[in-house]
Amino acid sequence: MARKKKGDPISGWINLDKPYGMTSTQAIGKVRRILNAQKIGHAGTLDPLATGVLPIALGEATKTISFAQDDIKTYRFTIQWGEQRDTDDMEGQVIAVSDHRPTREDIFALLSRYIGEIQQVPPNFSAIKINGERAYDIARDGDTPELKPRTVYIEELVLLDSRADDADFEMTCGKGTYVRSLARDIGNDLGTKGYISSLRREKVGGFIAKNAISLDILGEMDYFSARSEYLLPLQIVLDDIPALDLKEDETAKIRNGQALNFVSRPNFERLTKIGLGKKESIIALATHDGAPVALIEQTRAEIKPVRVFNLTK
């Protein structure tokens, strides 16, 4: 007999405001206990010294984590001038110094260099794997990990304020962009050194900081109230893909893993045309009476389920 899983099979998203000094893993552990959730995950690690939006997926919503991870993100951060640290944030050891301080005009003139697709080397203290070993483990052992440049995308980079020894920025970027690497590179390009002294994630797709819930407030509530007030629907991360409402018999087939012939439904043909090229070849969210049923894709003349949602009523 299979052992009963601990917790309740609840599904949806929590828009958490991660506190300073806590790892993302610790944060989701606390949310799991507060909500008595069976299954949980998160869409994008935040460093312990960072605060802000940490989208947490519960139950069947974990099947949609990749969509949140791929969403555009917005960060606000401060770069401290004059020092380079081995972690590229204030937690690390000082490894280089500079007396030079950039002017506001110097910074403005540089920012356009970082817009669009750029090459970026991840921080030595990062979770990137090199021959099966994490870069931060190599760095902690006193060695320098051989990290290759990666293509990342920055949509917008704005200087918010500039002072003698530091400056505040806001950046909107794509998946895989390291703010710590950006601080290091900006410092070098300005003829000085720089590291992140504060970092806050303001937005991940539809998850916005002003609507995020803190662990303190969540922890003061019983889990029924917390679920009722702060649990967001699974499909909140699927707004950018088409939705197809299925008939009852079609829903049963999709839930059983069977394919549907899209020629029999005129809008299936239209759906295929507008859906091609979407993430992981998925072209639509299948629903029934407005409730999510599955993520579906096209194969030849058929629509087939890729991920079926087993939602409890």
Short mmCIF file of C-alpha atoms in Angstrom, two decimals:
data_model
loop_
_atom_site.label_atom_id
_atom_site.label_comp_id
_atom_site.label_asym_id
_atom_site.label_seq_id
_atom_site.Cartn_x
_atom_site.Cartn_y
_atom_site.Cartn_z
CA MET A 1 0.00 0.00 0.00
CA ALA A 2 1.38 3.40 -1.00
CA ARG A 3 2.28 5.75 1.82
CA LYS A 4 -0.03 8.75 2.07
CA LYS A 5 1.70 11.99 1.14
CA LYS A 6 2.02 14.64 3.83
CA GLY A 7 0.00 17.80 3.39
CA ASP A 8 -2.97 18.75 1.23
CA PRO A 9 -3.08 18.56 -2.59
CA ILE A 10 -3.65 22.29 -3.11
CA SER A 11 -2.68 23.92 -6.40
CA GLY A 12 -1.92 27.50 -7.37
CA TRP A 13 0.66 30.24 -6.91
CA ILE A 14 1.80 32.37 -3.98
CA ASN A 15 3.39 35.74 -4.78
CA LEU A 16 5.87 35.84 -1.91
CA ASP A 17 7.95 38.84 -0.85
CA LYS A 18 11.13 37.02 0.18
CA PRO A 19 12.80 38.60 3.20
CA TYR A 20 16.46 39.59 3.48
CA GLY A 21 18.89 36.93 4.69
CA MET A 22 16.81 33.89 3.76
CA THR A 23 17.52 31.41 0.97
CA SER A 24 14.80 30.65 -1.56
CA THR A 25 14.74 27.03 -0.35
CA GLN A 26 14.15 28.16 3.24
CA ALA A 27 11.37 30.46 2.06
CA ILE A 28 9.44 27.75 0.22
CA GLY A 29 9.89 25.43 3.21
CA LYS A 30 8.15 27.98 5.42
CA VAL A 31 5.34 28.49 2.89
CA ARG A 32 4.89 24.73 2.65
CA ARG A 33 4.42 24.44 6.41
CA ILE A 34 2.13 27.47 6.66
CA LEU A 35 -0.17 26.23 3.88
CA ASN A 36 0.24 22.52 4.68
CA ALA A 37 1.03 21.92 1.01
CA GLN A 38 1.92 18.53 -0.46
CA LYS A 39 4.07 19.70 -3.36
CA ILE A 40 5.92 22.98 -3.83
CA GLY A 41 8.55 24.71 -5.97
CA HIS A 42 9.67 28.19 -6.99
CA ALA A 43 10.26 30.05 -10.27
CA GLY A 44 13.71 31.61 -10.01
CA THR A 45 16.17 31.64 -7.13
CA LEU A 46 16.79 34.86 -5.22
CA ASP A 47 20.11 35.24 -3.40
CA PRO A 48 19.84 35.32 0.42
CA LEU A 49 20.80 39.03 0.43
CA ALA A 50 18.07 39.87 -2.11
CA THR A 51 14.44 40.63 -1.32
CA GLY A 52 11.27 40.79 -3.37
CA VAL A 53 9.14 38.68 -5.65
CA LEU A 54 9.59 34.92 -5.35
CA PRO A 55 6.78 33.13 -7.23
CA ILE A 56 5.99 29.89 -5.39
CA ALA A 57 4.12 27.09 -7.17
CA LEU A 58 1.95 24.64 -5.26
CA GLY A 59 0.66 21.25 -6.44
CA GLU A 60 -0.23 21.11 -10.12
CA ALA A 61 1.08 24.65 -10.63
CA THR A 62 4.60 23.17 -10.42
CA LYS A 63 3.96 21.87 -13.96
CA THR A 64 3.91 25.49 -15.15
CA ILE A 65 7.09 26.71 -13.40
CA SER A 66 9.04 26.94 -16.67
CA PHE A 67 6.60 29.59 -17.94
CA ALA A 68 7.24 31.82 -14.92
CA GLN A 69 10.99 31.24 -15.20
CA ASP A 70 10.90 32.43 -18.82
CA ASP A 71 8.97 35.61 -17.97
CA ILE A 72 10.52 39.08 -18.08
CA LYS A 73 11.83 40.24 -14.68
CA THR A 74 12.42 43.66 -13.14
CA TYR A 75 15.04 44.43 -10.48
CA ARG A 76 16.03 47.50 -8.45
CA PHE A 77 19.56 47.49 -7.14
CA THR A 78 22.42 49.60 -5.83
CA ILE A 79 26.01 49.35 -7.06
CA GLN A 80 28.70 50.33 -4.57
CA TRP A 81 31.76 51.84 -6.27
CA GLY A 82 35.41 51.36 -5.42
CA GLU A 83 35.59 47.66 -4.52
CA GLN A 84 35.30 44.32 -6.28
CA ARG A 85 34.29 41.35 -4.15
CA ASP A 86 34.67 37.66 -4.91
CA THR A 87 30.89 37.12 -4.70
CA ASP A 88 30.09 40.40 -6.52
CA ASP A 89 27.87 41.37 -3.58
CA MET A 90 28.48 42.70 -0.07
CA GLU A 91 28.79 39.22 1.43
CA GLY A 92 32.13 38.51 -0.24
CA GLN A 93 35.76 39.32 0.39
CA VAL A 94 37.37 42.40 -1.20
CA ILE A 95 39.66 41.32 -4.05
CA ALA A 96 40.33 44.67 -5.78
CA VAL A 97 39.91 48.38 -5.05
CA SER A 98 39.79 51.64 -7.00
CA ASP A 99 39.82 55.29 -5.94
CA HIS A 100 38.04 56.40 -9.10
CA ARG A 101 34.37 57.38 -8.84
CA PRO A 102 32.17 57.71 -11.95
CA THR A 103 30.06 60.80 -12.54
CA ARG A 104 26.37 60.71 -13.35
CA GLU A 105 27.25 61.66 -16.93
CA ASP A 106 29.75 58.78 -17.17
CA ILE A 107 27.08 56.31 -16.08
CA PHE A 108 24.42 57.66 -18.47
CA ALA A 109 26.82 57.44 -21.40
CA LEU A 110 27.53 53.77 -20.66
CA LEU A 111 24.05 52.32 -20.13
CA SER A 112 23.08 51.88 -23.79
CA ARG A 113 25.93 49.38 -24.15
CA TYR A 114 23.95 46.93 -22.03
CA ILE A 115 20.62 47.07 -23.85
CA GLY A 116 19.50 44.11 -25.97
CA GLU A 117 21.34 40.80 -26.24
CA ILE A 118 24.73 40.95 -24.54
CA GLN A 119 27.43 38.50 -23.51
CA GLN A 120 27.72 38.02 -19.76
CA VAL A 121 30.01 35.84 -17.63
CA PRO A 122 28.15 34.50 -14.55
CA PRO A 123 29.59 35.22 -11.08
CA ASN A 124 32.16 32.76 -9.71
CA PHE A 125 29.79 32.21 -6.81
CA SER A 126 26.84 30.94 -8.86
CA ALA A 127 24.95 27.66 -9.24
CA ILE A 128 26.24 27.06 -12.79
CA LYS A 129 27.53 23.50 -13.16
CA ILE A 130 31.02 22.85 -14.57
CA ASN A 131 31.67 19.16 -15.23
CA GLY A 132 28.98 18.29 -12.70
CA GLU A 133 30.28 20.62 -9.97
CA ARG A 134 28.67 23.90 -8.90
CA ALA A 135 30.72 27.02 -9.59
CA TYR A 136 30.29 28.22 -6.00
CA ASP A 137 31.74 24.95 -4.67
CA ILE A 138 34.81 25.38 -6.88
CA ALA A 139 35.18 29.01 -5.74
CA ARG A 140 34.81 28.07 -2.06
CA ASP A 141 37.63 25.55 -2.49
CA GLY A 142 39.88 28.43 -3.52
CA ASP A 143 39.89 27.71 -7.26
CA THR A 144 38.56 29.90 -10.08
CA PRO A 145 35.71 28.26 -12.01
CA GLU A 146 36.05 28.41 -15.80
CA LEU A 147 32.80 30.13 -16.70
CA LYS A 148 32.00 30.88 -20.32
CA PRO A 149 30.11 33.99 -21.49
CA ARG A 150 26.39 33.47 -22.04
CA THR A 151 23.91 35.43 -24.11
CA VAL A 152 21.39 37.28 -21.94
CA TYR A 153 18.75 39.86 -22.78
CA ILE A 154 18.28 43.25 -21.11
CA GLU A 155 15.18 45.15 -22.19
CA GLU A 156 15.75 48.30 -20.14
CA LEU A 157 18.40 49.67 -17.78
CA VAL A 158 17.70 52.98 -16.02
CA LEU A 159 19.80 55.07 -13.64
CA LEU A 160 17.49 56.13 -10.79
CA ASP A 161 19.93 58.05 -8.61
CA SER A 162 23.67 58.66 -8.41
CA ARG A 163 25.78 59.59 -5.39
CA ALA A 164 29.51 59.86 -4.80
CA ASP A 165 30.05 56.25 -3.75
CA ASP A 166 27.07 54.37 -5.17
CA ALA A 167 24.17 54.52 -7.64
CA ASP A 168 20.65 53.09 -7.90
CA PHE A 169 19.37 51.32 -11.01
CA GLU A 170 16.29 49.56 -12.35
CA MET A 171 16.61 46.78 -14.92
CA THR A 172 14.09 44.76 -16.90
CA CYS A 173 15.61 41.61 -18.30
CA GLY A 174 15.14 38.05 -19.52
CA LYS A 175 15.94 34.68 -18.01
CA GLY A 176 19.48 33.98 -16.81
CA THR A 177 20.65 37.57 -16.36
CA TYR A 178 22.89 38.01 -13.31
CA VAL A 179 22.58 41.40 -11.61
CA ARG A 180 25.84 40.75 -9.74
CA SER A 181 27.68 40.22 -13.03
CA LEU A 182 26.19 43.43 -14.38
CA ALA A 183 27.47 45.38 -11.37
CA ARG A 184 30.94 43.91 -11.84
CA ASP A 185 30.99 44.72 -15.56
CA ILE A 186 29.60 48.25 -15.19
CA GLY A 187 32.22 49.00 -12.55
CA ASN A 188 35.04 47.76 -14.78
CA ASP A 189 33.73 49.63 -17.83
CA LEU A 190 33.56 52.86 -15.81
CA GLY A 191 37.21 52.53 -14.84
CA THR A 192 36.46 51.58 -11.24
CA LYS A 193 35.18 48.54 -9.35
CA GLY A 194 31.64 47.72 -8.29
CA TYR A 195 29.49 45.24 -6.40
CA ILE A 196 25.83 44.88 -5.44
CA SER A 197 25.04 46.40 -2.05
CA SER A 198 21.25 45.96 -2.27
CA LEU A 199 18.96 44.03 -4.60
CA ARG A 200 15.20 43.74 -4.85
CA ARG A 201 13.16 41.90 -7.47
CA GLU A 202 10.13 44.02 -8.32
CA LYS A 203 8.42 41.85 -10.91
CA VAL A 204 8.32 38.39 -12.50
CA GLY A 205 5.76 38.36 -15.31
CA GLY A 206 2.39 38.97 -13.65
CA PHE A 207 3.82 38.73 -10.12
CA ILE A 208 4.41 42.27 -8.79
CA ALA A 209 6.12 43.31 -5.55
CA LYS A 210 3.35 45.67 -4.43
CA ASN A 211 0.93 42.71 -4.44
CA ALA A 212 3.33 40.23 -2.80
CA ILE A 213 2.67 38.79 0.66
CA SER A 214 5.32 38.68 3.38
CA LEU A 215 6.13 35.54 5.36
CA ASP A 216 5.28 37.38 8.58
CA ILE A 217 1.73 38.17 7.46
CA LEU A 218 1.25 34.73 5.90
CA GLY A 219 2.48 33.07 9.10
CA GLU A 220 -0.06 34.92 11.24
CA MET A 221 -2.95 33.37 9.30
CA ASP A 222 -4.42 29.88 9.55
CA TYR A 223 -3.84 27.94 6.35
CA PHE A 224 -7.48 28.03 5.26
CA SER A 225 -7.51 31.84 5.38
CA ALA A 226 -4.09 32.09 3.73
CA ARG A 227 -5.20 29.87 0.86
CA SER A 228 -8.46 31.73 0.42
CA GLU A 229 -6.84 35.17 0.39
CA TYR A 230 -3.46 34.67 -1.29
CA LEU A 231 -3.52 31.53 -3.44
CA LEU A 232 -3.50 32.60 -7.10
CA PRO A 233 -4.85 30.42 -9.95
CA LEU A 234 -2.54 28.03 -11.77
CA GLN A 235 -3.14 29.73 -15.12
CA ILE A 236 -1.78 33.13 -13.99
CA VAL A 237 1.54 32.26 -15.69
CA LEU A 238 -0.16 31.12 -18.91
CA ASP A 239 -1.67 34.43 -20.04
CA ASP A 240 0.61 34.65 -23.07
CA ILE A 241 -0.56 31.41 -24.71
CA PRO A 242 -3.92 30.79 -26.40
CA ALA A 243 -6.68 28.99 -24.50
CA LEU A 244 -9.03 26.41 -26.00
CA ASP A 245 -12.24 25.45 -24.20
CA LEU A 246 -12.99 21.76 -24.76
CA LYS A 247 -16.28 19.92 -24.92
CA GLU A 248 -16.96 17.36 -22.19
CA ASP A 249 -16.05 14.32 -24.32
CA GLU A 250 -12.87 16.04 -25.56
CA THR A 251 -11.91 16.86 -21.99
CA ALA A 252 -12.23 13.21 -20.98
CA LYS A 253 -9.97 12.13 -23.85
CA ILE A 254 -7.29 14.71 -23.09
CA ARG A 255 -7.32 13.79 -19.38
CA ASN A 256 -6.78 10.16 -20.39
CA GLY A 257 -3.81 11.10 -22.56
CA GLN A 258 -5.61 10.68 -25.88
CA ALA A 259 -5.11 12.92 -28.91
CA LEU A 260 -7.84 14.93 -30.66
CA ASN A 261 -8.24 15.48 -34.39
CA PHE A 262 -8.06 19.25 -34.86
CA VAL A 263 -9.56 19.10 -38.38
CA SER A 264 -12.93 18.33 -36.79
CA ARG A 265 -12.92 21.71 -35.04
CA PRO A 266 -12.46 24.86 -37.17
CA ASN A 267 -10.79 26.83 -34.37
CA PHE A 268 -8.17 24.08 -33.91
CA GLU A 269 -6.69 25.10 -37.28
CA ARG A 270 -6.59 28.75 -36.22
CA LEU A 271 -5.10 27.80 -32.86
CA THR A 272 -2.30 25.88 -34.53
CA LYS A 273 -1.34 28.85 -36.70
CA ILE A 274 -1.17 31.35 -33.86
CA GLY A 275 0.46 28.91 -31.45
CA LEU A 276 3.45 27.67 -33.41
CA GLY A 277 6.80 28.59 -31.90
CA LYS A 278 5.56 28.82 -28.34
CA LYS A 279 7.57 27.52 -25.39
CA GLU A 280 8.36 23.78 -25.56
CA SER A 281 6.11 23.50 -28.68
CA ILE A 282 3.06 24.01 -26.47
CA ILE A 283 0.39 25.86 -28.37
CA ALA A 284 -2.49 26.20 -25.93
CA LEU A 285 -4.01 25.78 -22.54
CA ALA A 286 -6.94 23.38 -22.76
CA THR A 287 -9.81 24.28 -20.43
CA HIS A 288 -13.28 23.01 -19.64
CA ASP A 289 -15.87 25.40 -18.23
CA GLY A 290 -12.99 27.80 -17.60
CA ALA A 291 -10.95 25.36 -15.48
CA PRO A 292 -7.46 24.30 -16.69
CA VAL A 293 -7.32 20.77 -18.08
CA ALA A 294 -3.93 20.41 -19.78
CA LEU A 295 -1.18 22.03 -21.80
CA ILE A 296 -1.57 20.78 -25.37
CA GLU A 297 0.53 20.77 -28.55
CA GLN A 298 0.13 19.89 -32.21
CA THR A 299 1.50 16.72 -33.73
CA ARG A 300 0.67 16.34 -37.43
CA ALA A 301 -3.13 16.59 -37.64
CA GLU A 302 -3.72 16.09 -33.94
CA ILE A 303 -3.82 17.96 -30.70
CA LYS A 304 -2.28 15.97 -27.86
CA PRO A 305 -1.80 16.59 -24.14
CA VAL A 306 1.70 17.42 -22.91
CA ARG A 307 0.94 18.06 -19.25
CA VAL A 308 -2.41 17.14 -17.72
CA PHE A 309 -3.56 18.95 -14.58
CA ASN A 310 -5.02 16.71 -11.90
CA LEU A 311 -6.94 19.29 -9.94
CA THR A 312 -9.08 18.47 -6.94
CA LYS A 313 -12.37 20.26 -6.60
#
